[in-house]
Short mmCIF file of C-alpha atoms and ligand atoms in Angstrom, two decimals:
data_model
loop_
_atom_site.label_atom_id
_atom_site.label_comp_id
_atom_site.label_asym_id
_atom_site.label_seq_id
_atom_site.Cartn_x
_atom_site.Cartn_y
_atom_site.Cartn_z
CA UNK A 1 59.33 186.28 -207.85
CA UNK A 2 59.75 183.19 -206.58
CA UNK A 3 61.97 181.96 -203.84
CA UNK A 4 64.38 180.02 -205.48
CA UNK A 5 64.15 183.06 -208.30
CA UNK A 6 65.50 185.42 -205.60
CA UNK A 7 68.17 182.74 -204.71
CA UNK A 8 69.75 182.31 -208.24
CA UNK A 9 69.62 185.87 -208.71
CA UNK A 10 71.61 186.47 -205.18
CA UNK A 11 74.27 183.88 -206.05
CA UNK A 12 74.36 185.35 -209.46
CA UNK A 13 74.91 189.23 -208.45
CA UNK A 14 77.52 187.76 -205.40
CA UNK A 15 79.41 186.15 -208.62
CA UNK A 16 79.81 188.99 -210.30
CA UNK A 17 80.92 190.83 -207.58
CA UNK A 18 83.61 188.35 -207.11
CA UNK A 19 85.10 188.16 -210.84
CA UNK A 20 85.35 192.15 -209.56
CA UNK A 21 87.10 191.30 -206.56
CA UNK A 22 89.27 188.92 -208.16
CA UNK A 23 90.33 191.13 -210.70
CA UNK A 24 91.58 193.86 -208.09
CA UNK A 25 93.51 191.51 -206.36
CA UNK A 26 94.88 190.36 -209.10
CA UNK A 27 96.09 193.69 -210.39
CA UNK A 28 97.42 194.25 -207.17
CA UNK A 29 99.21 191.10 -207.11
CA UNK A 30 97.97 189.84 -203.83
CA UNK A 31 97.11 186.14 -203.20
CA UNK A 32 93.50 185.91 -201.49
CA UNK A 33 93.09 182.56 -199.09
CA UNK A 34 88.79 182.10 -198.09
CA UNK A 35 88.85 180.17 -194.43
CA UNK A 36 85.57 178.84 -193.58
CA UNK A 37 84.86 176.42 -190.72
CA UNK A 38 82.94 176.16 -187.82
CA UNK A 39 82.85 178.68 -184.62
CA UNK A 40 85.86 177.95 -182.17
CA UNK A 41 88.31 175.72 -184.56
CA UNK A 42 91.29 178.10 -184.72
CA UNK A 43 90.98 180.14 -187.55
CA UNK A 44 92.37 183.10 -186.08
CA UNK A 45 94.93 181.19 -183.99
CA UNK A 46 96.31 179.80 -187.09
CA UNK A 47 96.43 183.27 -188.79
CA UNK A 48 98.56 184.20 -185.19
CA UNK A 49 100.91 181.39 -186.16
CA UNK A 50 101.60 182.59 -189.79
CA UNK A 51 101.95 186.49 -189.24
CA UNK A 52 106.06 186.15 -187.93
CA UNK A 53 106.51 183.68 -191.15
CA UNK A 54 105.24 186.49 -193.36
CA UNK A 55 107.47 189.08 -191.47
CA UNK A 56 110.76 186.48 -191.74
CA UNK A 57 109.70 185.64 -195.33
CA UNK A 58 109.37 189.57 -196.17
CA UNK A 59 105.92 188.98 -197.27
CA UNK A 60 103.45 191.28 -196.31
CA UNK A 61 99.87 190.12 -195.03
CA UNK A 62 96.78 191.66 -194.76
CA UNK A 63 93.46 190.30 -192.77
CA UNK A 64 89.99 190.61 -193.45
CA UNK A 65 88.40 189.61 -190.16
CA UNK A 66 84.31 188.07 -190.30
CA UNK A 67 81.98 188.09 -187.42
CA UNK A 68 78.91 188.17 -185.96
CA UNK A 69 80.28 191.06 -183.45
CA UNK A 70 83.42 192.56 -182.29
CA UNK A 71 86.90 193.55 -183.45
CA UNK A 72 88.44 191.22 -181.35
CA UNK A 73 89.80 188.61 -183.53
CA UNK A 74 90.95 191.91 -185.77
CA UNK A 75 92.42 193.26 -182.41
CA UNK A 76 94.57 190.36 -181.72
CA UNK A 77 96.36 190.16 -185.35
CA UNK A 78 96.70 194.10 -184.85
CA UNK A 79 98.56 193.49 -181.63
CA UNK A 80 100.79 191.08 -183.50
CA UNK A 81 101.25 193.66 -186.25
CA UNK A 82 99.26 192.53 -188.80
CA UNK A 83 97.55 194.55 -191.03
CA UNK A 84 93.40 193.95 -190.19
CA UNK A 85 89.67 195.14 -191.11
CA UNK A 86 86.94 194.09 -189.09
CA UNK A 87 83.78 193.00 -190.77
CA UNK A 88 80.67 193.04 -188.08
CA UNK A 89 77.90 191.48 -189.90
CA UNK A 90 75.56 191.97 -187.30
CA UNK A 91 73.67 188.92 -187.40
CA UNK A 92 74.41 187.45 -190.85
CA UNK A 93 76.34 184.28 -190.69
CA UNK A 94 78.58 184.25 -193.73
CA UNK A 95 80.30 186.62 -195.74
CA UNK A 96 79.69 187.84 -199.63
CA UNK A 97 81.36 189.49 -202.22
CA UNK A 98 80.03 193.09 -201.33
CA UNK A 99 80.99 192.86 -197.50
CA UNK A 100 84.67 192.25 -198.98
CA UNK A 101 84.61 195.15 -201.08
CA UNK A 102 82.59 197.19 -198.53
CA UNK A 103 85.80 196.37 -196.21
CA UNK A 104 88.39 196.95 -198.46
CA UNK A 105 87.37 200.23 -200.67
CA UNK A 106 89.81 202.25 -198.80
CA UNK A 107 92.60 200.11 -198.35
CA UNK A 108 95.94 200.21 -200.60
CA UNK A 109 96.35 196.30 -201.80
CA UNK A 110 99.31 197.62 -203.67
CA UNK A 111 102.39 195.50 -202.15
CA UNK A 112 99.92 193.16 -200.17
CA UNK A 113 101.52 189.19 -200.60
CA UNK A 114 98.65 187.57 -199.09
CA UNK A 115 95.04 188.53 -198.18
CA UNK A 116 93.47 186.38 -196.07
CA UNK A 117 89.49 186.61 -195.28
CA UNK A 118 88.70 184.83 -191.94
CA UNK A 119 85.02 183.90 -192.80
CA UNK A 120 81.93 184.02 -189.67
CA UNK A 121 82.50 180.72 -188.41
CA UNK A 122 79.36 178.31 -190.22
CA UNK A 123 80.03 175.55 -192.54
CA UNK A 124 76.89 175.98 -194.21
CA UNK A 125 76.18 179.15 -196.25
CA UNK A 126 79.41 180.78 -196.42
CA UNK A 127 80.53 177.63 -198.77
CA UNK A 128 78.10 179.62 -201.20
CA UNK A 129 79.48 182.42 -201.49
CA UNK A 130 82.29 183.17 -203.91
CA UNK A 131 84.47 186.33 -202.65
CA UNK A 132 86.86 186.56 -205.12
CA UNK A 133 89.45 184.24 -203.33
CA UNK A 134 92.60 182.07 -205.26
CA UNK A 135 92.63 179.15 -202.61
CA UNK A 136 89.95 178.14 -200.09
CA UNK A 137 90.73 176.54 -196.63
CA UNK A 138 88.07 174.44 -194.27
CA UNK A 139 89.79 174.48 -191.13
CA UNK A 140 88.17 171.43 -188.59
CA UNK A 141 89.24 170.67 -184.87
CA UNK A 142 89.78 167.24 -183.18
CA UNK A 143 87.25 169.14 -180.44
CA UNK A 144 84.40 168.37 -182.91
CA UNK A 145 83.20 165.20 -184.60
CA UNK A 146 84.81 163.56 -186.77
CA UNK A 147 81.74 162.83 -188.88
CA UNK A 148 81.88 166.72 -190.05
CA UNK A 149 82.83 165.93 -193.58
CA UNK A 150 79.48 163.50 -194.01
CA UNK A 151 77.27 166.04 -192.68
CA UNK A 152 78.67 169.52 -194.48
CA UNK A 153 80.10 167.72 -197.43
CA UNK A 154 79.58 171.60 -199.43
CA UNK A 155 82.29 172.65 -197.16
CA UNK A 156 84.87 170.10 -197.64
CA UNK A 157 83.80 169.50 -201.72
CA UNK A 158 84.53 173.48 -202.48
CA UNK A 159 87.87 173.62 -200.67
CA UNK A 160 91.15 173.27 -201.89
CA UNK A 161 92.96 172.95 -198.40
CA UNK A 162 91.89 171.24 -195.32
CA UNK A 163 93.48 171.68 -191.92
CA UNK A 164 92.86 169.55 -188.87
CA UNK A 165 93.60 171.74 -186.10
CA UNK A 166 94.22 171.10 -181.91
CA UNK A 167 95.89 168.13 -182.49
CA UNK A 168 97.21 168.51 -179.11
CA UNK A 169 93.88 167.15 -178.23
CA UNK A 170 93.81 164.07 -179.13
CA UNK A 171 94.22 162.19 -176.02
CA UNK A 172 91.86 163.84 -174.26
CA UNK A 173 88.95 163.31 -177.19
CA UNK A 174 87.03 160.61 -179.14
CA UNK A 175 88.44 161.58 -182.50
CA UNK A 176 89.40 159.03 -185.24
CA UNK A 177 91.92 161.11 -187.17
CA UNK A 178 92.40 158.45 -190.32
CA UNK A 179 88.19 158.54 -190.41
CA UNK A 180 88.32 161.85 -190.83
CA UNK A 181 90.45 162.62 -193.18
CA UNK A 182 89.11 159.52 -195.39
CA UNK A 183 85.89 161.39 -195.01
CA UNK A 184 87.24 164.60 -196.55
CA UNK A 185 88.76 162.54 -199.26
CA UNK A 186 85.58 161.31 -199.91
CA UNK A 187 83.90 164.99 -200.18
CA UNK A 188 87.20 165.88 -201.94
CA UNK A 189 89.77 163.58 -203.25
CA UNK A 190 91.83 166.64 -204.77
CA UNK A 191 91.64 168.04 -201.17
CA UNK A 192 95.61 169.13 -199.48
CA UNK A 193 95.31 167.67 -195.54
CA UNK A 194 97.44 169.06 -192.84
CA UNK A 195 97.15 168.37 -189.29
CA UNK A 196 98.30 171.00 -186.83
CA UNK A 197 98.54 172.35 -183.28
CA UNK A 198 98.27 176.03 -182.73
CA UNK A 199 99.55 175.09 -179.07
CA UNK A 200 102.45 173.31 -179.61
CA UNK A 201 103.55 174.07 -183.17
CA UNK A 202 102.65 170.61 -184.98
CA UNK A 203 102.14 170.78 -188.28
CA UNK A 204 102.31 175.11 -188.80
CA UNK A 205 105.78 174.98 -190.39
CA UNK A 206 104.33 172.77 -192.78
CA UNK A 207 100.98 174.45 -193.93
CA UNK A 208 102.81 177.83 -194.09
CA UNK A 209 105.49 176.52 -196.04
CA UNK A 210 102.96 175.22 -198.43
CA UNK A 211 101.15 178.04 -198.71
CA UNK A 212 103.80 180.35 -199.15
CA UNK A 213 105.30 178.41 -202.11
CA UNK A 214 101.60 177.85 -203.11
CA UNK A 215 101.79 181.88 -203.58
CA UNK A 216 105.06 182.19 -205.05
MG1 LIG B 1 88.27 184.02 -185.49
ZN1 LIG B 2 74.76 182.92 -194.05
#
């Protein structure tokens, strides 16, 4: 077979096994949030920031954690008391429709208000992969460039959401804020921008109360 063959017919198998996915969450009533972005832009951090808006909106959250190694990012929602599987991919750098599954066959979803799957942190393949989700986040950081949207436009086209995190930062970095987010219009002009600051707050209230009326 030929290589691009064995490509449709990956992407076509991963699809199926996301209509699956979808369907279970569905029945179960939970709403399923995708974050991709690159290594190190506060993925988890933000999930840290949500978890006591969950608990004081009497919504109940589960995480799917993805990495190359480790449970730590799992470990640190746990200590928080969130409800978290580790996925250890073990070398592959994004996360399908089967891993999800795999991760979740003997969990009860039943009563579950949000499911959120932390992606491995790439913006390149895991924009590929489907997993079943109802909303899909690209988190960036003012710690990177803000050219990101030109170069990984698959990231920023596929999303619905897009949060600029570590705004905190700013003064310490050569990051054009209004270029970047007219880049990730330009990917995206349907595309929901927040800016935020895991450190000192900015912006959190304002994402989670979007989201959380977003799942309502
Ligand atoms: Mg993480
Ligand atoms: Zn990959």
């Amino acid at each position: 077979m030929s290589r691009i063959k064995v490509e449709k017919n990956v992407y076509n198998r991963n699809q199926e096994l996301a209509e699956e996915n979808r369907r279970r969450f569905q029945q179960a009533g939970a709403y399923v949030v995708n974050m991709i972005s690159s290594p190190g832009s506060g993925k988890t951090s933000l999930i840290e920031r949500l978890a006591p808006r969950c608990v004081a909106a009497g919504r109940r959250l589960f995480v799917i954690e993805g990495d190359v190694e480790t449970e730590r990012d799992a470990d640190r929602l746990r200590r928080l008391g969130v409800e978290a599987v580790q996925i250890q991919t073990h070398g592959a750098c994004h996360l399908d429709a089967a891993a999800v599954a795999r991760a979740l066959a003997g969990a009860e979803l039943a009563g579950v208000d949000l499911l959120i799957i932390e992606n491995v942190g790439n913006l390149i393949c895991p924009t590929g992969f489907d997993l079943g989700e109802q909303l899909r986040i690209v988190v960036a950081s003012t710690a990177e460039g803000d050219d990101k949207p030109l170069k990984y436009p698959a990231a920023y086209h596929k999303a619905d959401v897009c949060i600029l995190n570590k705004m905190d930062l700013l003064a310490w970095v050569d990051f054009d804020v209004e270029r970047f987010e007219a880049a990730a219009r330009r990917a995206n002009a349907q595309l929901q921008l927040f800016r935020t600051s895991c450190r000192t707050g900015e912006g959190i209230d304002a994402w989670c109360d979007w989201l959380m009326q977003r799942r309502a």
